[in-house]
Amino acid sequence: MIMDTLNYTDVNQLSLALIEAQLRLRQQQQGQQKSLLIIVSGIETAGKGQAVRQLREWLDPRYLRVKSHAPKLIENHQPIWLRYTPDLPATGQITIMFGAWYNDLFATALNPEYAFSQHDFHHYAQQIAEFEHYLMQNHTHVVKIWFDLSWKDLQKRLSKLDESGQLLHRLYGIDWHCKTQYKALKKLKKELASDWLVIDGKHQQCDQIFAENILQALQQPLAIVSCQTYQAQAIPKTLTDITPSDTRFSVEQKKQTIKQLSKKVAQLLRQEHRKVVIVLEGMDAAGKGGAIKRIVRKLDPREYDIHSIAAPEPYELRRPYLWRFWTRLEQGRKIQIFDRSWYGRVLVERIEHLIDDTQWQNAYHEINQFETQLVHHQTVVIKIWLAISDKEQLYRFEQREQTPHKRFKITPEDWRNRAKWQDYLQACADMLHYTEHPSAIWHVVATDDKYDARIQVLSAIVQRLS
Amino acid sequence: MIMDTLNYTDVNQLSLALIEAQLRLRQQQQGQQKSLLIIVSGIETAGKGQAVRQLREWLDPRYLRVKSHAPKLIENHQPIWLRYTPDLPATGQITIMFGAWYNDLFATALNPEYAFSQHDFHHYAQQIAEFEHYLMQNHTHVVKIWFDLSWKDLQKRLSKLDESGQLLHRLYGIDWHCKTQYKALKKLKKELASDWLVIDGKHQQCDQIFAENILQALQQPLAIVSCQTYQAQAIPKTLTDITPSDTRFSVEQKKQTIKQLSKKVAQLLRQEHRKVVIVLEGMDAAGKGGAIKRIVRKLDPREYDIHSIAAPEPYELRRPYLWRFWTRLEQGRKIQIFDRSWYGRVLVERIEHLIDDTQWQNAYHEINQFETQLVHHQTVVIKIWLAISDKEQLYRFEQREQTPHKRFKITPEDWRNRAKWQDYLQACADMLHYTEHPSAIWHVVATDDKYDARIQVLSAIVQRLS
């Protein structure tokens, strides 16, 4: 969409409207809160920098962040947008990013030494589209503005630049004096989704057009669109008819097997050229901690991260739901183990009514996309549900309460969760159904016999990594 | 100090005590909260990894973080500890770091291609000591544990390592088969402060000694030591007798001068091989925002960061006071402008009694050390106090209330602050006195005439950068 109309004749009036909209953004009530992410890109000298500088004068600059990152050629080890996630705005905030993930995409596609096919371009563009869609569905309003300029005007402006302007030239990865690159960029831009606003850099009032578009975005509420029809699933037998103990082997024999498997798991986890994300979910006392111990037993603590996921912190709640997992993955090591995970969205958050139905129903699809992107970037995602029987849980709870150095493991919340056993079973059944996808299948492991459970967990990992 | 005595005969009892101490750490009341940072270093194969793994089994692992960073050769562009600050524990948390900043120090000192003198070593060791002292004074308990091993035992253990152990070998920057390096490391360790606990890797109960020391640290309250004697300073004339408008020049002439100075400032800020931190402090309405605009006018928004410092967020309050500035500097660009800054510690936090007297009195010294370390690392620190008269502030407040698009700049808090004018004058006088040091002097600028003020601010920057 090309923007060239103005609504305000008095810029002081525009500034006032912007400041008021910004104030409302900060003071929005729970449920209507959003943040605004402005991505600015386009042709050099078309006026991006100036428009942003002017916006900073019209808005309250204390609540506006401007971020620019040097473009980086795409390496295939993580989703292209992941490294930008720490800088995403919290609710109430406005962040402007210069180019963001598009910088990396353009810089790579235009780099003559990089074999980047049309197919690659579309693949990454598609991943970006999915990611931006996720942001829009999770209270982060994304506005993308392209500053355009004709080849002739670009060359005219470049020739007039003084020394300080020449510096800007270096900030991007593109040679703006090269017509082939200019044309190639324009062509790439055309292949992106049509949700960009385009501002003609020759327009006298570029800055004002830019600011008025920001104002419009600020004023517009962000609606969540339902993207999945949900139907409650039958509860599979694997969740309720817990296999009894395997009596063919003694405990000693099982312990031996576990030791051997731990060694094998360590070997496989260490293999280069791939990352591994292991997700452990399950009812309380199903043995997540014990399983994790056996997974990492033969590793050095410097080789992996264990993330124990509890309720989000306030600053995490102010970001899209998956944000706290993105930032963990972004900083993390090659081997990442999640003791509970993003599945909290469709388990505890659903059951405790912390979110709307649409939100947890959409989450299935969102999680599938997220995991699929990880898998596309050299990551093996292994998801394990530890299934325990009602009776065995009760027994373990009581045991824990009687053992002083284990008592900390049991809290009133565990008992409250236990009272919602059926809700959890239903939520789990739905989760297993809706988030089973070829990139990341579920392993359901019966845990009433803890040795058998550990053998199964380790075996599943070995099988997936071999 | 060499540790080799044990208090617990039953490890379940030890585990229980650890879990209880950890729980108390998390539930500590306001004012007694602390976090625990455990730095583990020493000779390879001496049992660090195993001791940490064991500790994880005895503690509640959900509240224990283990961090290891690949060692990095020292570059002189930032304090050696800065890159680790994002991973510092929040109050209630325990974090174990493998080596932390000592890794970088050892790796650099032992690198034969790096010209690192004894003097350099002591310089960095001193900076680390200051930093760790700061942490201890700001509710972060630092415990450093060295796992030692004789040359003979090291070689014996190395020869027994299987393939998976060989990998560990690569994690460090030191060649453990080289006796010269081994000896050099031992020598360097001796030159560090004596506040390390040393555990002999040959001791049968290494893990337990380690855990008992952690337990002791958890149980020990952290006292803040007063490090500065404070005396109220006389209020300097520059803060009260605000110079009247310079009538030799017309407003038009002044505007011209400002334009030229903005250009010059941009040129100087852009120079390579140094970073610049500009701190703007002053009473409300003294014109910080206007001054910043003129500083950055000729820069592109992608070249600098403006940090508007408001009250800390809850997750920031759970870290040492300077933490939120460290993390900003760590991520930030070459040019960093602070609209308010760490001086809030000795201004608003002092005046509003948000902290004890000892805390703000200590802050003078702490800030001086912090700024000096920045200056030692190719950073120019420019501190400006914008002085306004009582009368002029009132005039500007009223003006703002009458101008719709400026009204957002004035809040009830500004009026409350105004009522504490004398307190702010006193705090400012003390601040100017106690934080004036050759590495980072203060510039006091009279701002009743806003054009004169801008000229002076820009001139001060030009002078400091020329």
mmCIF file with all atom_site columns, C-alpha atoms in Angstrom, chain B residues 97-266:
data_model
loop_
_atom_site.group_PDB
_atom_site.id
_atom_site.type_symbol
_atom_site.label_atom_id
_atom_site.label_alt_id
_atom_site.label_comp_id
_atom_site.label_asym_id
_atom_site.label_entity_id
_atom_site.label_seq_id
_atom_site.pdbx_PDB_ins_code
_atom_site.Cartn_x
_atom_site.Cartn_y
_atom_site.Cartn_z
_atom_site.occupancy
_atom_site.B_iso_or_equiv
_atom_site.pdbx_formal_charge
_atom_site.auth_seq_id
_atom_site.auth_comp_id
_atom_site.auth_asym_id
_atom_site.auth_atom_id
_atom_site.pdbx_PDB_model_num
ATOM 1   C CA . MET B 1 97  ? 29.666 -19.906 36.814 1.00 0.00 ? 97  MET B CA 1
ATOM 2   C CA . PHE B 1 98  ? 32.542 -21.960 35.541 1.00 0.00 ? 98  PHE B CA 1
ATOM 3   C CA . GLY B 1 99  ? 35.508 -19.651 35.658 1.00 0.00 ? 99  GLY B CA 1
ATOM 4   C CA . ALA B 1 100 ? 33.580 -16.493 34.766 1.00 0.00 ? 100 ALA B CA 1
ATOM 5   C CA . TRP B 1 101 ? 35.916 -13.519 34.256 1.00 0.00 ? 101 TRP B CA 1
ATOM 6   C CA . TYR B 1 102 ? 38.859 -15.513 35.570 1.00 0.00 ? 102 TYR B CA 1
ATOM 7   C CA . ASN B 1 103 ? 38.642 -17.688 32.464 1.00 0.00 ? 103 ASN B CA 1
ATOM 8   C CA . ASP B 1 104 ? 39.315 -14.675 30.271 1.00 0.00 ? 104 ASP B CA 1
ATOM 9   C CA . LEU B 1 105 ? 42.077 -13.458 32.522 1.00 0.00 ? 105 LEU B CA 1
ATOM 10  C CA . PHE B 1 106 ? 43.874 -16.817 32.632 1.00 0.00 ? 106 PHE B CA 1
ATOM 11  C CA . ALA B 1 107 ? 43.353 -17.557 28.953 1.00 0.00 ? 107 ALA B CA 1
ATOM 12  C CA . THR B 1 108 ? 44.834 -14.195 28.007 1.00 0.00 ? 108 THR B CA 1
ATOM 13  C CA . ALA B 1 109 ? 47.715 -14.281 30.463 1.00 0.00 ? 109 ALA B CA 1
ATOM 14  C CA . LEU B 1 110 ? 48.675 -17.788 29.347 1.00 0.00 ? 110 LEU B CA 1
ATOM 15  C CA . ASN B 1 111 ? 48.350 -17.121 25.640 1.00 0.00 ? 111 ASN B CA 1
ATOM 16  C CA . PRO B 1 112 ? 51.881 -16.971 24.241 1.00 0.00 ? 112 PRO B CA 1
ATOM 17  C CA . GLU B 1 113 ? 50.797 -14.739 21.347 1.00 0.00 ? 113 GLU B CA 1
ATOM 18  C CA . TYR B 1 114 ? 49.360 -12.120 23.627 1.00 0.00 ? 114 TYR B CA 1
ATOM 19  C CA . ALA B 1 115 ? 51.702 -9.558  25.120 1.00 0.00 ? 115 ALA B CA 1
ATOM 20  C CA . PHE B 1 116 ? 50.279 -9.562  28.613 1.00 0.00 ? 116 PHE B CA 1
ATOM 21  C CA . SER B 1 117 ? 52.610 -8.212  31.256 1.00 0.00 ? 117 SER B CA 1
ATOM 22  C CA . GLN B 1 118 ? 52.619 -8.839  34.986 1.00 0.00 ? 118 GLN B CA 1
ATOM 23  C CA . HIS B 1 119 ? 51.411 -5.290  35.307 1.00 0.00 ? 119 HIS B CA 1
ATOM 24  C CA . ASP B 1 120 ? 48.445 -5.974  33.014 1.00 0.00 ? 120 ASP B CA 1
ATOM 25  C CA . PHE B 1 121 ? 47.557 -9.012  35.049 1.00 0.00 ? 121 PHE B CA 1
ATOM 26  C CA . HIS B 1 122 ? 47.500 -7.014  38.261 1.00 0.00 ? 122 HIS B CA 1
ATOM 27  C CA . HIS B 1 123 ? 45.528 -4.254  36.649 1.00 0.00 ? 123 HIS B CA 1
ATOM 28  C CA . TYR B 1 124 ? 42.779 -6.623  35.565 1.00 0.00 ? 124 TYR B CA 1
ATOM 29  C CA . ALA B 1 125 ? 42.878 -8.556  38.821 1.00 0.00 ? 125 ALA B CA 1
ATOM 30  C CA . GLN B 1 126 ? 42.367 -5.259  40.611 1.00 0.00 ? 126 GLN B CA 1
ATOM 31  C CA . GLN B 1 127 ? 39.374 -4.363  38.454 1.00 0.00 ? 127 GLN B CA 1
ATOM 32  C CA . ILE B 1 128 ? 37.873 -7.758  39.153 1.00 0.00 ? 128 ILE B CA 1
ATOM 33  C CA . ALA B 1 129 ? 38.416 -7.300  42.884 1.00 0.00 ? 129 ALA B CA 1
ATOM 34  C CA . GLU B 1 130 ? 36.626 -3.944  42.784 1.00 0.00 ? 130 GLU B CA 1
ATOM 35  C CA . PHE B 1 131 ? 33.772 -5.443  40.839 1.00 0.00 ? 131 PHE B CA 1
ATOM 36  C CA . GLU B 1 132 ? 33.373 -8.410  43.179 1.00 0.00 ? 132 GLU B CA 1
ATOM 37  C CA . HIS B 1 133 ? 33.508 -6.075  46.146 1.00 0.00 ? 133 HIS B CA 1
ATOM 38  C CA . TYR B 1 134 ? 30.705 -4.090  44.586 1.00 0.00 ? 134 TYR B CA 1
ATOM 39  C CA . LEU B 1 135 ? 28.653 -7.265  44.189 1.00 0.00 ? 135 LEU B CA 1
ATOM 40  C CA . MET B 1 136 ? 29.200 -8.214  47.831 1.00 0.00 ? 136 MET B CA 1
ATOM 41  C CA . GLN B 1 137 ? 28.064 -4.757  48.891 1.00 0.00 ? 137 GLN B CA 1
ATOM 42  C CA . ASN B 1 138 ? 24.975 -5.025  46.706 1.00 0.00 ? 138 ASN B CA 1
ATOM 43  C CA . HIS B 1 139 ? 23.305 -8.239  47.884 1.00 0.00 ? 139 HIS B CA 1
ATOM 44  C CA . THR B 1 140 ? 25.217 -10.606 45.635 1.00 0.00 ? 140 THR B CA 1
ATOM 45  C CA . HIS B 1 141 ? 27.226 -13.035 47.713 1.00 0.00 ? 141 HIS B CA 1
ATOM 46  C CA . VAL B 1 142 ? 30.275 -14.149 45.738 1.00 0.00 ? 142 VAL B CA 1
ATOM 47  C CA . VAL B 1 143 ? 31.928 -17.452 46.664 1.00 0.00 ? 143 VAL B CA 1
ATOM 48  C CA . LYS B 1 144 ? 34.998 -18.562 44.739 1.00 0.00 ? 144 LYS B CA 1
ATOM 49  C CA . ILE B 1 145 ? 36.125 -22.140 44.869 1.00 0.00 ? 145 ILE B CA 1
ATOM 50  C CA . TRP B 1 146 ? 39.346 -23.474 43.397 1.00 0.00 ? 146 TRP B CA 1
ATOM 51  C CA . PHE B 1 147 ? 39.737 -27.177 42.680 1.00 0.00 ? 147 PHE B CA 1
ATOM 52  C CA . ASP B 1 148 ? 43.403 -27.988 42.947 1.00 0.00 ? 148 ASP B CA 1
ATOM 53  C CA . LEU B 1 149 ? 45.450 -30.947 41.760 1.00 0.00 ? 149 LEU B CA 1
ATOM 54  C CA . SER B 1 150 ? 49.158 -31.746 41.623 1.00 0.00 ? 150 SER B CA 1
ATOM 55  C CA . TRP B 1 151 ? 50.909 -32.003 38.251 1.00 0.00 ? 151 TRP B CA 1
ATOM 56  C CA . LYS B 1 152 ? 51.452 -35.704 38.718 1.00 0.00 ? 152 LYS B CA 1
ATOM 57  C CA . ASP B 1 153 ? 47.830 -36.440 39.583 1.00 0.00 ? 153 ASP B CA 1
ATOM 58  C CA . LEU B 1 154 ? 46.629 -34.296 36.733 1.00 0.00 ? 154 LEU B CA 1
ATOM 59  C CA . GLN B 1 155 ? 48.678 -36.262 34.212 1.00 0.00 ? 155 GLN B CA 1
ATOM 60  C CA . LYS B 1 156 ? 47.530 -39.534 35.731 1.00 0.00 ? 156 LYS B CA 1
ATOM 61  C CA . ARG B 1 157 ? 43.896 -38.529 35.441 1.00 0.00 ? 157 ARG B CA 1
ATOM 62  C CA . LEU B 1 158 ? 44.269 -37.142 31.936 1.00 0.00 ? 158 LEU B CA 1
ATOM 63  C CA . SER B 1 159 ? 45.761 -40.394 30.710 1.00 0.00 ? 159 SER B CA 1
ATOM 64  C CA . LYS B 1 160 ? 42.781 -42.298 32.075 1.00 0.00 ? 160 LYS B CA 1
ATOM 65  C CA . LEU B 1 161 ? 40.178 -40.152 30.364 1.00 0.00 ? 161 LEU B CA 1
ATOM 66  C CA . ASP B 1 162 ? 38.019 -41.790 27.763 1.00 0.00 ? 162 ASP B CA 1
ATOM 67  C CA . GLU B 1 163 ? 36.851 -40.043 24.632 1.00 0.00 ? 163 GLU B CA 1
ATOM 68  C CA . SER B 1 164 ? 34.091 -38.123 26.379 1.00 0.00 ? 164 SER B CA 1
ATOM 69  C CA . GLY B 1 165 ? 36.552 -36.707 28.878 1.00 0.00 ? 165 GLY B CA 1
ATOM 70  C CA . GLN B 1 166 ? 38.829 -35.527 26.125 1.00 0.00 ? 166 GLN B CA 1
ATOM 71  C CA . LEU B 1 167 ? 36.059 -33.210 25.091 1.00 0.00 ? 167 LEU B CA 1
ATOM 72  C CA . LEU B 1 168 ? 36.208 -31.353 28.395 1.00 0.00 ? 168 LEU B CA 1
ATOM 73  C CA . HIS B 1 169 ? 39.777 -30.726 27.698 1.00 0.00 ? 169 HIS B CA 1
ATOM 74  C CA . ARG B 1 170 ? 38.730 -28.595 24.783 1.00 0.00 ? 170 ARG B CA 1
ATOM 75  C CA . LEU B 1 171 ? 36.355 -26.475 26.839 1.00 0.00 ? 171 LEU B CA 1
ATOM 76  C CA . TYR B 1 172 ? 39.167 -24.560 28.466 1.00 0.00 ? 172 TYR B CA 1
ATOM 77  C CA . GLY B 1 173 ? 41.816 -22.435 26.790 1.00 0.00 ? 173 GLY B CA 1
ATOM 78  C CA . ILE B 1 174 ? 44.733 -24.147 28.512 1.00 0.00 ? 174 ILE B CA 1
ATOM 79  C CA . ASP B 1 175 ? 46.868 -27.084 27.397 1.00 0.00 ? 175 ASP B CA 1
ATOM 80  C CA . TRP B 1 176 ? 46.828 -29.346 30.447 1.00 0.00 ? 176 TRP B CA 1
ATOM 81  C CA . HIS B 1 177 ? 49.565 -31.568 29.094 1.00 0.00 ? 177 HIS B CA 1
ATOM 82  C CA . CYS B 1 178 ? 52.008 -28.674 29.150 1.00 0.00 ? 178 CYS B CA 1
ATOM 83  C CA . LYS B 1 179 ? 53.908 -28.339 32.414 1.00 0.00 ? 179 LYS B CA 1
ATOM 84  C CA . THR B 1 180 ? 54.963 -24.760 31.760 1.00 0.00 ? 180 THR B CA 1
ATOM 85  C CA . GLN B 1 181 ? 51.331 -23.727 31.386 1.00 0.00 ? 181 GLN B CA 1
ATOM 86  C CA . TYR B 1 182 ? 50.334 -25.684 34.467 1.00 0.00 ? 182 TYR B CA 1
ATOM 87  C CA . LYS B 1 183 ? 53.023 -23.979 36.510 1.00 0.00 ? 183 LYS B CA 1
ATOM 88  C CA . ALA B 1 184 ? 52.206 -20.571 35.088 1.00 0.00 ? 184 ALA B CA 1
ATOM 89  C CA . LEU B 1 185 ? 48.547 -21.011 36.018 1.00 0.00 ? 185 LEU B CA 1
ATOM 90  C CA . LYS B 1 186 ? 49.419 -22.004 39.570 1.00 0.00 ? 186 LYS B CA 1
ATOM 91  C CA . LYS B 1 187 ? 51.610 -18.936 39.813 1.00 0.00 ? 187 LYS B CA 1
ATOM 92  C CA . LEU B 1 188 ? 48.883 -16.629 38.548 1.00 0.00 ? 188 LEU B CA 1
ATOM 93  C CA . LYS B 1 189 ? 46.393 -18.111 40.978 1.00 0.00 ? 189 LYS B CA 1
ATOM 94  C CA . LYS B 1 190 ? 48.776 -17.285 43.833 1.00 0.00 ? 190 LYS B CA 1
ATOM 95  C CA . GLU B 1 191 ? 48.794 -13.654 42.784 1.00 0.00 ? 191 GLU B CA 1
ATOM 96  C CA . LEU B 1 192 ? 45.033 -13.337 43.075 1.00 0.00 ? 192 LEU B CA 1
ATOM 97  C CA . ALA B 1 193 ? 43.346 -12.202 46.265 1.00 0.00 ? 193 ALA B CA 1
ATOM 98  C CA . SER B 1 194 ? 43.255 -14.735 49.069 1.00 0.00 ? 194 SER B CA 1
ATOM 99  C CA . ASP B 1 195 ? 39.471 -14.916 49.188 1.00 0.00 ? 195 ASP B CA 1
ATOM 100 C CA . TRP B 1 196 ? 39.315 -18.248 47.358 1.00 0.00 ? 196 TRP B CA 1
ATOM 101 C CA . LEU B 1 197 ? 38.357 -21.504 49.004 1.00 0.00 ? 197 LEU B CA 1
ATOM 102 C CA . VAL B 1 198 ? 40.668 -24.250 47.828 1.00 0.00 ? 198 VAL B CA 1
ATOM 103 C CA . ILE B 1 199 ? 39.568 -27.879 47.585 1.00 0.00 ? 199 ILE B CA 1
ATOM 104 C CA . ASP B 1 200 ? 42.091 -30.611 46.976 1.00 0.00 ? 200 ASP B CA 1
ATOM 105 C CA . GLY B 1 201 ? 40.867 -32.670 44.039 1.00 0.00 ? 201 GLY B CA 1
ATOM 106 C CA . LYS B 1 202 ? 42.421 -35.766 45.569 1.00 0.00 ? 202 LYS B CA 1
ATOM 107 C CA . HIS B 1 203 ? 40.196 -35.581 48.615 1.00 0.00 ? 203 HIS B CA 1
ATOM 108 C CA . GLN B 1 204 ? 37.727 -38.467 48.658 1.00 0.00 ? 204 GLN B CA 1
ATOM 109 C CA . GLN B 1 205 ? 34.828 -36.221 49.579 1.00 0.00 ? 205 GLN B CA 1
ATOM 110 C CA . CYS B 1 206 ? 35.413 -33.295 47.284 1.00 0.00 ? 206 CYS B CA 1
ATOM 111 C CA . ASP B 1 207 ? 31.732 -33.032 46.437 1.00 0.00 ? 207 ASP B CA 1
ATOM 112 C CA . GLN B 1 208 ? 30.666 -32.889 50.032 1.00 0.00 ? 208 GLN B CA 1
ATOM 113 C CA . ILE B 1 209 ? 33.287 -30.311 50.986 1.00 0.00 ? 209 ILE B CA 1
ATOM 114 C CA . PHE B 1 210 ? 32.100 -28.226 48.075 1.00 0.00 ? 210 PHE B CA 1
ATOM 115 C CA . ALA B 1 211 ? 28.443 -28.558 49.069 1.00 0.00 ? 211 ALA B CA 1
ATOM 116 C CA . GLU B 1 212 ? 29.152 -27.746 52.717 1.00 0.00 ? 212 GLU B CA 1
ATOM 117 C CA . ASN B 1 213 ? 30.880 -24.569 51.721 1.00 0.00 ? 213 ASN B CA 1
ATOM 118 C CA . ILE B 1 214 ? 27.911 -23.566 49.604 1.00 0.00 ? 214 ILE B CA 1
ATOM 119 C CA . LEU B 1 215 ? 25.681 -24.294 52.578 1.00 0.00 ? 215 LEU B CA 1
ATOM 120 C CA . GLN B 1 216 ? 27.787 -22.055 54.786 1.00 0.00 ? 216 GLN B CA 1
ATOM 121 C CA . ALA B 1 217 ? 27.589 -19.231 52.284 1.00 0.00 ? 217 ALA B CA 1
ATOM 122 C CA . LEU B 1 218 ? 23.822 -19.643 52.033 1.00 0.00 ? 218 LEU B CA 1
ATOM 123 C CA . GLN B 1 219 ? 23.453 -19.393 55.791 1.00 0.00 ? 219 GLN B CA 1
ATOM 124 C CA . GLN B 1 220 ? 25.699 -16.389 56.219 1.00 0.00 ? 220 GLN B CA 1
ATOM 125 C CA . PRO B 1 221 ? 24.029 -12.962 56.119 1.00 0.00 ? 221 PRO B CA 1
ATOM 126 C CA . LEU B 1 222 ? 25.631 -10.375 53.862 1.00 0.00 ? 222 LEU B CA 1
ATOM 127 C CA . ALA B 1 223 ? 26.539 -7.175  55.679 1.00 0.00 ? 223 ALA B CA 1
ATOM 128 C CA . ILE B 1 224 ? 27.061 -3.893  53.903 1.00 0.00 ? 224 ILE B CA 1
ATOM 129 C CA . VAL B 1 225 ? 30.244 -2.191  55.033 1.00 0.00 ? 225 VAL B CA 1
ATOM 130 C CA . SER B 1 226 ? 30.406 1.573   55.023 1.00 0.00 ? 226 SER B CA 1
ATOM 131 C CA . CYS B 1 227 ? 33.340 2.628   52.858 1.00 0.00 ? 227 CYS B CA 1
ATOM 132 C CA . GLN B 1 228 ? 33.085 6.402   52.821 1.00 0.00 ? 228 GLN B CA 1
ATOM 133 C CA . THR B 1 229 ? 32.790 9.038   55.503 1.00 0.00 ? 229 THR B CA 1
ATOM 134 C CA . TYR B 1 230 ? 30.213 11.528  54.409 1.00 0.00 ? 230 TYR B CA 1
ATOM 135 C CA . GLN B 1 231 ? 30.025 15.183  55.182 1.00 0.00 ? 231 GLN B CA 1
ATOM 136 C CA . ALA B 1 232 ? 27.372 17.499  53.742 1.00 0.00 ? 232 ALA B CA 1
ATOM 137 C CA . GLN B 1 233 ? 28.958 19.916  51.268 1.00 0.00 ? 233 GLN B CA 1
ATOM 138 C CA . ALA B 1 234 ? 28.291 23.613  50.832 1.00 0.00 ? 234 ALA B CA 1
ATOM 139 C CA . ILE B 1 235 ? 26.060 24.331  47.877 1.00 0.00 ? 235 ILE B CA 1
ATOM 140 C CA . PRO B 1 236 ? 28.190 25.827  45.097 1.00 0.00 ? 236 PRO B CA 1
ATOM 141 C CA . LYS B 1 237 ? 27.127 29.119  43.516 1.00 0.00 ? 237 LYS B CA 1
ATOM 142 C CA . THR B 1 238 ? 26.871 27.507  40.077 1.00 0.00 ? 238 THR B CA 1
ATOM 143 C CA . LEU B 1 239 ? 23.763 25.694  41.270 1.00 0.00 ? 239 LEU B CA 1
ATOM 144 C CA . THR B 1 240 ? 21.927 28.728  42.604 1.00 0.00 ? 240 THR B CA 1
ATOM 145 C CA . ASP B 1 241 ? 23.201 31.908  40.978 1.00 0.00 ? 241 ASP B CA 1
ATOM 146 C CA . ILE B 1 242 ? 22.182 30.968  37.467 1.00 0.00 ? 242 ILE B CA 1
ATOM 147 C CA . THR B 1 243 ? 23.968 33.133  34.878 1.00 0.00 ? 243 THR B CA 1
ATOM 148 C CA . PRO B 1 244 ? 21.512 35.377  33.042 1.00 0.00 ? 244 PRO B CA 1
ATOM 149 C CA . SER B 1 245 ? 21.115 35.295  29.278 1.00 0.00 ? 245 SER B CA 1
ATOM 150 C CA . ASP B 1 246 ? 24.171 36.218  27.213 1.00 0.00 ? 246 ASP B CA 1
ATOM 151 C CA . THR B 1 247 ? 22.969 39.394  25.532 1.00 0.00 ? 247 THR B CA 1
ATOM 152 C CA . ARG B 1 248 ? 25.917 39.866  23.219 1.00 0.00 ? 248 ARG B CA 1
ATOM 153 C CA . PHE B 1 249 ? 24.315 37.603  20.626 1.00 0.00 ? 249 PHE B CA 1
ATOM 154 C CA . SER B 1 250 ? 20.847 37.456  19.114 1.00 0.00 ? 250 SER B CA 1
ATOM 155 C CA . VAL B 1 251 ? 18.739 34.292  19.264 1.00 0.00 ? 251 VAL B CA 1
ATOM 156 C CA . GLU B 1 252 ? 19.374 33.844  15.536 1.00 0.00 ? 252 GLU B CA 1
ATOM 157 C CA . GLN B 1 253 ? 23.120 34.008  16.044 1.00 0.00 ? 253 GLN B CA 1
ATOM 158 C CA . LYS B 1 254 ? 22.896 31.510  18.888 1.00 0.00 ? 254 LYS B CA 1
ATOM 159 C CA . LYS B 1 255 ? 20.858 29.109  16.756 1.00 0.00 ? 255 LYS B CA 1
ATOM 160 C CA . GLN B 1 256 ? 23.524 29.324  14.079 1.00 0.00 ? 256 GLN B CA 1
ATOM 161 C CA . THR B 1 257 ? 26.231 28.509  16.616 1.00 0.00 ? 257 THR B CA 1
ATOM 162 C CA . ILE B 1 258 ? 24.215 25.543  17.874 1.00 0.00 ? 258 ILE B CA 1
ATOM 163 C CA . LYS B 1 259 ? 23.882 24.195  14.347 1.00 0.00 ? 259 LYS B CA 1
ATOM 164 C CA . GLN B 1 260 ? 27.605 24.408  13.758 1.00 0.00 ? 260 GLN B CA 1
ATOM 165 C CA . LEU B 1 261 ? 28.364 22.823  17.105 1.00 0.00 ? 261 LEU B CA 1
ATOM 166 C CA . SER B 1 262 ? 25.940 19.954  16.422 1.00 0.00 ? 262 SER B CA 1
ATOM 167 C CA . LYS B 1 263 ? 27.889 19.179  13.273 1.00 0.00 ? 263 LYS B CA 1
ATOM 168 C CA . LYS B 1 264 ? 31.173 19.280  15.096 1.00 0.00 ? 264 LYS B CA 1
ATOM 169 C CA . VAL B 1 265 ? 29.831 17.060  17.900 1.00 0.00 ? 265 VAL B CA 1
ATOM 170 C CA . ALA B 1 266 ? 28.642 14.469  15.370 1.00 0.00 ? 266 ALA B CA 1
#
